[in-house]
Tab-separated table of C-alpha atoms in Angstrom:
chain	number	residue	atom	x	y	z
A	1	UNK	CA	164.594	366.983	150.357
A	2	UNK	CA	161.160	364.962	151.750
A	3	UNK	CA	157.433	365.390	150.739
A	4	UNK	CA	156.814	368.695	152.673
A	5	UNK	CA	159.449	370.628	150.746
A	6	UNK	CA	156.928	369.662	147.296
A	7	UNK	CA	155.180	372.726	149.397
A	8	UNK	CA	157.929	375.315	148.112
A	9	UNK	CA	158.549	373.868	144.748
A	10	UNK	CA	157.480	375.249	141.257
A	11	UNK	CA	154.409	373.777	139.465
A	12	UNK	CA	156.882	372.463	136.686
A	13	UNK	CA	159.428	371.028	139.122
A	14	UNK	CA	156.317	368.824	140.580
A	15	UNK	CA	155.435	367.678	137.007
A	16	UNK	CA	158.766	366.648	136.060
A	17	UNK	CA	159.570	365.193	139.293
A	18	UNK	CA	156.110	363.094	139.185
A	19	UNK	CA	157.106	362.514	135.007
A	20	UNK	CA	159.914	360.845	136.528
A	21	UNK	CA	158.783	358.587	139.072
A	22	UNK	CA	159.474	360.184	142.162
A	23	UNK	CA	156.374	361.537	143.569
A	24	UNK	CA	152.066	360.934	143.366
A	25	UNK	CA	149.880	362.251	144.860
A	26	UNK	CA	146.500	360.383	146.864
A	27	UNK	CA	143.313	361.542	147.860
A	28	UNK	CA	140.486	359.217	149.697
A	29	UNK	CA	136.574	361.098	150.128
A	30	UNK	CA	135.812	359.327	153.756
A	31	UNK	CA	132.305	360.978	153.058
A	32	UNK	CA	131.964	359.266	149.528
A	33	UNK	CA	134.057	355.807	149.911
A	34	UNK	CA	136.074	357.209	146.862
A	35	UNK	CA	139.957	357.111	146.632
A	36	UNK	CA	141.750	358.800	144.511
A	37	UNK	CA	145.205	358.274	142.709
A	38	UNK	CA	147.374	360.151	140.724
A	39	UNK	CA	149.613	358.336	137.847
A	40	UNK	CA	152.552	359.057	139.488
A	41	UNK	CA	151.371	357.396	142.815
A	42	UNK	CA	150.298	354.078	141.301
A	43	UNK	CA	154.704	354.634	139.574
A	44	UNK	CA	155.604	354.995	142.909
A	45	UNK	CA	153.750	351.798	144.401
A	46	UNK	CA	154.732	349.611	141.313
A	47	UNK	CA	151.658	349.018	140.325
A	48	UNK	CA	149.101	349.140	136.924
A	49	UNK	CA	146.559	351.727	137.254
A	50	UNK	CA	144.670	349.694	134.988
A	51	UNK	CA	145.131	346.627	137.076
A	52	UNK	CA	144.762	347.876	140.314
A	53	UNK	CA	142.483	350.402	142.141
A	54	UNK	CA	143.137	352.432	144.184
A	55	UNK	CA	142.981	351.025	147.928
A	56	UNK	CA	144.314	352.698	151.327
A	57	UNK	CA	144.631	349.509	153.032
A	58	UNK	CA	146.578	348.467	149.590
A	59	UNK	CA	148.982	351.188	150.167
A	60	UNK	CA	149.104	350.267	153.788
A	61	UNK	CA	150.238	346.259	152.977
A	62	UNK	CA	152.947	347.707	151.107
A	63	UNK	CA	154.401	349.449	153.617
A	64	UNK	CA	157.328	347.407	155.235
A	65	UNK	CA	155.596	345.445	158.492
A	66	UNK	CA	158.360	347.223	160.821
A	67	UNK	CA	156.786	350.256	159.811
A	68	UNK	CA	153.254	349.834	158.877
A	69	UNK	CA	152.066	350.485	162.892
A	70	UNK	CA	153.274	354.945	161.793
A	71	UNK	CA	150.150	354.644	159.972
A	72	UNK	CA	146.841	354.000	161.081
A	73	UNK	CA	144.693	351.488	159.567
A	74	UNK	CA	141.319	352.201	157.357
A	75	UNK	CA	138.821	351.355	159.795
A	76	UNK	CA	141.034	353.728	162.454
A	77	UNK	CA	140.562	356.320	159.797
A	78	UNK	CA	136.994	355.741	159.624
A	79	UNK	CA	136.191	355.616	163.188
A	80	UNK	CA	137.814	359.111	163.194
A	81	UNK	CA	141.493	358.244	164.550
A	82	UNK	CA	143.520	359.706	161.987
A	83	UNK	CA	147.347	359.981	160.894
A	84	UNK	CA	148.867	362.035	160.328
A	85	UNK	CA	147.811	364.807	163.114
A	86	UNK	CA	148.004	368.398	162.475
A	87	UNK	CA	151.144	368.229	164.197
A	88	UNK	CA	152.775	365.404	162.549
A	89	UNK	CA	152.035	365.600	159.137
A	90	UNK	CA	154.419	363.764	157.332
A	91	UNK	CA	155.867	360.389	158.161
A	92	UNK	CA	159.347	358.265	155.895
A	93	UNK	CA	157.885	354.821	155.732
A	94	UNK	CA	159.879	351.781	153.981
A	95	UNK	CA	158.005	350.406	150.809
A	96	UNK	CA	158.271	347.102	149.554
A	97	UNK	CA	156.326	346.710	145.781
A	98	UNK	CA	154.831	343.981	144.547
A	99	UNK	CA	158.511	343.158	142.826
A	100	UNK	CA	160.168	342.973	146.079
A	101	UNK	CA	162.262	346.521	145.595
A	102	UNK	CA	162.394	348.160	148.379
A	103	UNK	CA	161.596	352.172	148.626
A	104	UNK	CA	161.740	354.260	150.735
A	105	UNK	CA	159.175	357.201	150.508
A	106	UNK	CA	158.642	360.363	152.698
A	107	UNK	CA	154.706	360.781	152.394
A	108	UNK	CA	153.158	364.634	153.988
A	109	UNK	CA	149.101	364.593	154.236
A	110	UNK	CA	146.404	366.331	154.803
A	111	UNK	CA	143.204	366.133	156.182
A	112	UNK	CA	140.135	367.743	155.565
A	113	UNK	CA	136.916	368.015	158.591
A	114	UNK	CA	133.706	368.881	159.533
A	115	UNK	CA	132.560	371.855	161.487
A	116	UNK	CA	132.203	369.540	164.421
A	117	UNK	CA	135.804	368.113	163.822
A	118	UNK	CA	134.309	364.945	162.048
A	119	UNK	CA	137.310	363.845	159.420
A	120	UNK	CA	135.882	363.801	155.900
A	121	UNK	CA	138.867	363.332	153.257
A	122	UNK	CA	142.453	362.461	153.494
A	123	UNK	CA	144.960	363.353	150.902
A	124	UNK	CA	148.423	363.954	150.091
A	125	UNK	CA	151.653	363.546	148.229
A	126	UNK	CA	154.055	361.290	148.604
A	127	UNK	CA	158.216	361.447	147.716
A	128	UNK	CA	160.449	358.629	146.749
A	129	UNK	CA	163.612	359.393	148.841
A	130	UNK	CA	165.508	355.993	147.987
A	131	UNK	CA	167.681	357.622	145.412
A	132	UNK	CA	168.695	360.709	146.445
A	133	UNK	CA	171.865	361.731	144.107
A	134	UNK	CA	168.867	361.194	141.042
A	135	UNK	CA	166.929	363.353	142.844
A	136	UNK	CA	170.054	366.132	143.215
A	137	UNK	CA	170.010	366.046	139.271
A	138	UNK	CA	166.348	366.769	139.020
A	139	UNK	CA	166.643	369.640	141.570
A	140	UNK	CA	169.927	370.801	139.305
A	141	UNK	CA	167.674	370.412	136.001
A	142	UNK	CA	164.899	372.955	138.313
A	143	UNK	CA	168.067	375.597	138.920
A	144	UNK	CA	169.000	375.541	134.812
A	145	UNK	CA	165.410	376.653	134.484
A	146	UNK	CA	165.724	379.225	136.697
A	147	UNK	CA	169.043	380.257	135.329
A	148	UNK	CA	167.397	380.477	131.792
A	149	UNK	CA	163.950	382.344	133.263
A	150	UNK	CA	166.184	385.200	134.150
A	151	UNK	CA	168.588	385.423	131.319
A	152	UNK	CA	165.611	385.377	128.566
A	153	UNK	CA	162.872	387.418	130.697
A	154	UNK	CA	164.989	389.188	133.649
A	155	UNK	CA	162.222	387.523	136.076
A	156	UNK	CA	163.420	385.177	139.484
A	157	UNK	CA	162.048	384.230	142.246
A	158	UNK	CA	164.466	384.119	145.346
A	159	UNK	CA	164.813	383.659	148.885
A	160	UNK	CA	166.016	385.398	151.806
A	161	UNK	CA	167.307	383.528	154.692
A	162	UNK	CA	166.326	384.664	158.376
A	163	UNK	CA	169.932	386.306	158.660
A	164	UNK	CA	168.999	388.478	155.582
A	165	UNK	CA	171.369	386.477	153.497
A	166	UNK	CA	169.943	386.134	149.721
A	167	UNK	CA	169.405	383.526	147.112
A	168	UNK	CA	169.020	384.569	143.511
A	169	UNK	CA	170.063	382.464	140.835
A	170	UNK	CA	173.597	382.851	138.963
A	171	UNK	CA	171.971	384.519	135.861
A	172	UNK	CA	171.436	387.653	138.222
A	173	UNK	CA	175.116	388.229	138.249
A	174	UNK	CA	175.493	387.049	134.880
A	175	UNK	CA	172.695	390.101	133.720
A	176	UNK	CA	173.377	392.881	135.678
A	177	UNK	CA	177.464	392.962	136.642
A	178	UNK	CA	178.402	392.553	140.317
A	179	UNK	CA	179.393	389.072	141.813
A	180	UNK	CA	176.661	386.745	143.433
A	181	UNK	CA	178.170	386.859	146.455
A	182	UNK	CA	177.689	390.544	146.410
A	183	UNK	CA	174.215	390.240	145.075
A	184	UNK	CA	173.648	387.644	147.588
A	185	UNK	CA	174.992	390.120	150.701
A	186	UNK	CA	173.710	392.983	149.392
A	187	UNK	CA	170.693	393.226	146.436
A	188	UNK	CA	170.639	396.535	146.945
A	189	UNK	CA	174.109	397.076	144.651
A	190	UNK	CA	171.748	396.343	141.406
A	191	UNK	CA	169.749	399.342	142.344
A	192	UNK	CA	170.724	402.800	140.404
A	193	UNK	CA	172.433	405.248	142.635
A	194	UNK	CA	170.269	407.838	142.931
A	195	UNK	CA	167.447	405.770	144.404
A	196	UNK	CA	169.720	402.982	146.193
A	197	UNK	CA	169.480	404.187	149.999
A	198	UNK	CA	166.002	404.802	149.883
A	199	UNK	CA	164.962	401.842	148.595
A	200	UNK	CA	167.108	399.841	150.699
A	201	UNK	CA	166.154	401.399	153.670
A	202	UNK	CA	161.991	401.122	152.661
A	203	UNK	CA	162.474	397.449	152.390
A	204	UNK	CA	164.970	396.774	155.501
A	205	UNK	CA	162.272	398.245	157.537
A	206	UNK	CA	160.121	395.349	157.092
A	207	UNK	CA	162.439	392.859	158.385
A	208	UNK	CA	161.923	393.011	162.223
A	209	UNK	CA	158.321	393.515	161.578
A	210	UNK	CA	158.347	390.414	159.467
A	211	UNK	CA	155.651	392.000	157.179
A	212	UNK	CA	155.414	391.564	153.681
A	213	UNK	CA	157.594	394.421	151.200
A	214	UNK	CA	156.414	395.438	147.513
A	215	UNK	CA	157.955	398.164	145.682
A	216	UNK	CA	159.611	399.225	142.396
A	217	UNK	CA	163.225	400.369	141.624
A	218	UNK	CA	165.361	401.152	138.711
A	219	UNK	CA	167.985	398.634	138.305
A	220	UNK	CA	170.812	399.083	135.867
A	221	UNK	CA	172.505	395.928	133.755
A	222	UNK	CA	175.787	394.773	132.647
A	223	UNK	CA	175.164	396.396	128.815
A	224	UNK	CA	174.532	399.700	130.604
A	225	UNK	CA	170.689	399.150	130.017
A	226	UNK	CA	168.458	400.555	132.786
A	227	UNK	CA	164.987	398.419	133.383
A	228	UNK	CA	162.318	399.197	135.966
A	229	UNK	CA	161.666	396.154	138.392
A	230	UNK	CA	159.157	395.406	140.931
A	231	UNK	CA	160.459	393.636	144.051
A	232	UNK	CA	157.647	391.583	146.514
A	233	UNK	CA	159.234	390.047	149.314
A	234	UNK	CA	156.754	388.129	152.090
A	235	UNK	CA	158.164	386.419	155.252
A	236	UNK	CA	157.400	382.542	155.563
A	237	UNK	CA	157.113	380.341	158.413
A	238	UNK	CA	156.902	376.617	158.530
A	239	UNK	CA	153.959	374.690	160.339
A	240	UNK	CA	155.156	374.704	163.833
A	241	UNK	CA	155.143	378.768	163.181
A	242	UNK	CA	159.284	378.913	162.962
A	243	UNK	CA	159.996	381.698	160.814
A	244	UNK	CA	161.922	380.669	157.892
A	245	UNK	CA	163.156	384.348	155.824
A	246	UNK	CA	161.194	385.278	153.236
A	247	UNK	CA	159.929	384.011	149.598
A	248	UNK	CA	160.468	386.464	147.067
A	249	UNK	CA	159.890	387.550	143.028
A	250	UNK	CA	161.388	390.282	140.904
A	251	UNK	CA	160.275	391.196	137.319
A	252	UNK	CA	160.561	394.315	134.558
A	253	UNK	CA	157.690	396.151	134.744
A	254	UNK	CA	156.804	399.632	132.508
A	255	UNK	CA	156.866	402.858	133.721
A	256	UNK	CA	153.352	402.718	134.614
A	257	UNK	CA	153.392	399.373	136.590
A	258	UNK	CA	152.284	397.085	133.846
A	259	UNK	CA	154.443	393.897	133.891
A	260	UNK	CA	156.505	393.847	130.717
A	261	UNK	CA	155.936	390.497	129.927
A	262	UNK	CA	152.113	389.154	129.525
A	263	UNK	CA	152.224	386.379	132.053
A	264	UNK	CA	154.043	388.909	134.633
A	265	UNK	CA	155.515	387.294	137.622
A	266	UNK	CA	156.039	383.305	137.641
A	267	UNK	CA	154.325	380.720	139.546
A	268	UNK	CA	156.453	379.825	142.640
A	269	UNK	CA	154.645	377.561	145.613
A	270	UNK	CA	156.590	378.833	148.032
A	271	UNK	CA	156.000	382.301	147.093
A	272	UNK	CA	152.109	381.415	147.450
A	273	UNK	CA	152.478	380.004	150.679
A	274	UNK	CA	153.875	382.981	151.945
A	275	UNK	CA	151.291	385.118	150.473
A	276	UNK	CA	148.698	383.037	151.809
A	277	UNK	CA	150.559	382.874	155.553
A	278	UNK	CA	150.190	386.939	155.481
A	279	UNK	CA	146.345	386.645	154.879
A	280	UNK	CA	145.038	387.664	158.475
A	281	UNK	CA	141.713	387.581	160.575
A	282	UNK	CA	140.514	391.183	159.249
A	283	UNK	CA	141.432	389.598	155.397
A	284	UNK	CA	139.004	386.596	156.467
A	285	UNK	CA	136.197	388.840	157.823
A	286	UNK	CA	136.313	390.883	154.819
A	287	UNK	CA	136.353	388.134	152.083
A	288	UNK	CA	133.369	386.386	153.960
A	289	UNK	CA	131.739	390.135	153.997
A	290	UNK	CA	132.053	390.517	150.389
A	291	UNK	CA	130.096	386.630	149.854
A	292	UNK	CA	127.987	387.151	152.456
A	293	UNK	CA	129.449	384.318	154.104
A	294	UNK	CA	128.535	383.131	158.272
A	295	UNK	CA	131.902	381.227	159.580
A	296	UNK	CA	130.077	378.069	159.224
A	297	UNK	CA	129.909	378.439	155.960
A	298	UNK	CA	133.695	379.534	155.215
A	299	UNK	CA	134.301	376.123	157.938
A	300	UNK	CA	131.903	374.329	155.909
A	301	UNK	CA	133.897	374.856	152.587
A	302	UNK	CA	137.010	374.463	153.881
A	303	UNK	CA	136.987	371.830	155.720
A	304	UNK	CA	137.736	373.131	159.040
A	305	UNK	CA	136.042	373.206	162.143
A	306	UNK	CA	134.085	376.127	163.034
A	307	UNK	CA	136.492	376.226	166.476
A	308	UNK	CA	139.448	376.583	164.143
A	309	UNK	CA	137.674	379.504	161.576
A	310	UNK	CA	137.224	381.806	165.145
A	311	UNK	CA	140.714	381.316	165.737
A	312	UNK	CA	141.931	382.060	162.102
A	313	UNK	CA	140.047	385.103	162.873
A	314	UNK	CA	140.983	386.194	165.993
A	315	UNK	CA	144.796	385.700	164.661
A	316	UNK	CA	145.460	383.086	167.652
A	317	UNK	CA	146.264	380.306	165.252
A	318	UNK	CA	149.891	380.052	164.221
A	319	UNK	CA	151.431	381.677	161.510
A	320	UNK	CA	152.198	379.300	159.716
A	321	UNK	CA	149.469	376.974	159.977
A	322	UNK	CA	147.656	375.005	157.554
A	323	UNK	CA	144.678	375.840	158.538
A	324	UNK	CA	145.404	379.175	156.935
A	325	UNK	CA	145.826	377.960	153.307
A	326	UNK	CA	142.392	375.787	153.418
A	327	UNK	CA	140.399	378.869	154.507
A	328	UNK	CA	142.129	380.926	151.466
A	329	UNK	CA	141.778	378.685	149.490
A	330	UNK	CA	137.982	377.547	149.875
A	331	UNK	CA	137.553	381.514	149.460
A	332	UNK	CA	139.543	381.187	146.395
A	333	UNK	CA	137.289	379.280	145.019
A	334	UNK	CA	134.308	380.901	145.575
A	335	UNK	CA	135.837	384.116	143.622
A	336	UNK	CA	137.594	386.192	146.024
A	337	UNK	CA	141.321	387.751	145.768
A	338	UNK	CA	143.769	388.777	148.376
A	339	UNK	CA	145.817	391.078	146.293
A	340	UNK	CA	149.429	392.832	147.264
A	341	UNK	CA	150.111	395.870	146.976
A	342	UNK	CA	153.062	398.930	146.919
A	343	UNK	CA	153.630	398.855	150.604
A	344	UNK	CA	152.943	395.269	151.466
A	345	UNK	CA	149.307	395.992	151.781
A	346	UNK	CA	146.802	393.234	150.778
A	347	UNK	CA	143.708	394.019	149.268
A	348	UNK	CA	140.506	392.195	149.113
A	349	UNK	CA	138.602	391.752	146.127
A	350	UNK	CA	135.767	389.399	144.763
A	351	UNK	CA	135.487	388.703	141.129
């Protein structure tokens, strides 16, 4: 695990892994002179956030010397040469703190620009990677939850690798009869007879495609009980636009489409991220419609450059870029929604 899986992780998982001592995040305004860090940064660094502010070209001195040239300096930010690129945005850098330990942390940023290009912010997270079996237990603690979300609420999220294969938790086959391996192979076993091959064959037919799926089925338990799930499925690629399977969330719903339970589906990052990846140019177009919006502006409140809004919007950026999540989620912000729908259709609304 480094810093850019944090991407797919659960809200809580971040908490309790920054609770912990194993991750912080940083943020610097180049616009403002004003950096930023989180609790769980400062942990990471060894240092008293009420000792010590928060400094780049602190962070930089710690950095072992053999590695300290992977990251450019402050006034190299300033003058507009910054790390990480677009292309290379995470870097494992040795640590040493001010108590001689040596870390070793796997740091992913971000950047944030002008219109023109002109850098205005840096941020990002960073991962301590020194103790990896500690960090095993803490992703264990994450699949317990998982296993308990499902077994109290019938909700998971899951994954589906690129060869179709799926991962849902234990508590799956625990709830509704079949082996996981069978679940795993073939989801489609939960499904009630009568409604099984059409189903299966409604959401296969997205697969090629690589489009996202939503639908509803009938699923029968272990007890004999029959509950009504909806099933969204959206493909996911990573940043070089490698496509990676698909993120994925099942929960009861009612008859009528209402979720069962009042907070519905769960968070799940990675399950955002692919949402957000299968926002397209027409999506953009019509959520700047709806504000009244010129592509400056959306540029202007993202923090993109206008060249990099017309490609968004012309679909010649990759899928998987990240340029893709800052325009969603500067529109976000200003109130709109990109909504899925039965069919894998996303709507566009404004609040």
């Amino acid at each position: 695990m480094d810093a850019a899986d944090l991407r797919s992780c659960s809200d809580s998982f971040l908490h309790t892994i920054e609770e912990h001592g194993f991750a912080g995040r940083w943020h610097w305004s180049l616009a403002l002179g004003e950096q930023l860090w989180s609790p769980g940064f400062f942990r990471l660094l060894g240092l008293d956030s009420h000792r010590v502010a928060a400094s780049y070209d602190l962070f930089r001195e710690l950095v072992h010397p053999d590695d300290r040239g992977r990251l450019a300096s402050a006034g190299e930010i300033l003058q507009g040469h910054v790390w990480p690129s677009d292309h290379a945005p995470s870097e494992v850098v040795r640590l040493i703190r001010p108590s001689g330990e040596l870390r070793t942390l796997s740091i992913l940023s971000e950047r944030r620009v002008s219109p023109e290009g002109r850098p205005l912010a840096l941020g990002g997270v960073a991962l301590d990677v020194t103790d990896r079996e500690r960090l095993g237990r803490m992703q264990a603690l994450e699949q317990r939850r998982r296993q308990s979300l499902y077994l109290t609420s019938y909700t998971t999220t899951y994954a589906v690798e690129p060869d179709h294969l799926h991962d849902f938790p234990h508590a799956v086959a625990q709830v509704h009869g079949p082996s996981l391996d069978e679940i795993n192979l073939n989801p489609f076993v939960m499904v009630v007879p009568e409604e099984r091959a059409a189903f299966r064959d409604r959401a296969m037919a997205v697969h090629d495609p690589q489009v996202p799926f939503q639908g509803t089925a009938h699923e029968r338990l272990a007890n004999g009980e029959v509950w009504h799930f909806r099933i969204v499925g959206v493909p996911i690629w990573d940043g070089a636009g490698r496509y990676l399977g698909r993120a994925g969330v099942k929960y009861p719903v009612h008859e009528f489409g209402a979720p069962v339970h009042a907070d519905g589906a769960p968070g799940d990052a990675r399950l955002q991220r692919a949402l957000e990846q299968a926002v397209r140019g027409h999506h953009l177009r019509a959520a700047r419609g709806l504000l009244d919006w010129s592509m400056l502006r959306l540029a202007e409140a993202s923090g993109l450059s206008l060249s990099t809004v017309r490609r968004l919007e012309a679909d010649a950026e990759i899928q998987g870029a990240r340029s893709r999540h800052k325009a969603v989620a500067a529109l976000r912000a200003a109130g709109i929604r990109f909504v899925s729908l039965d069919g894998g259709t996303i709507a566009v609304a404004k609040l």
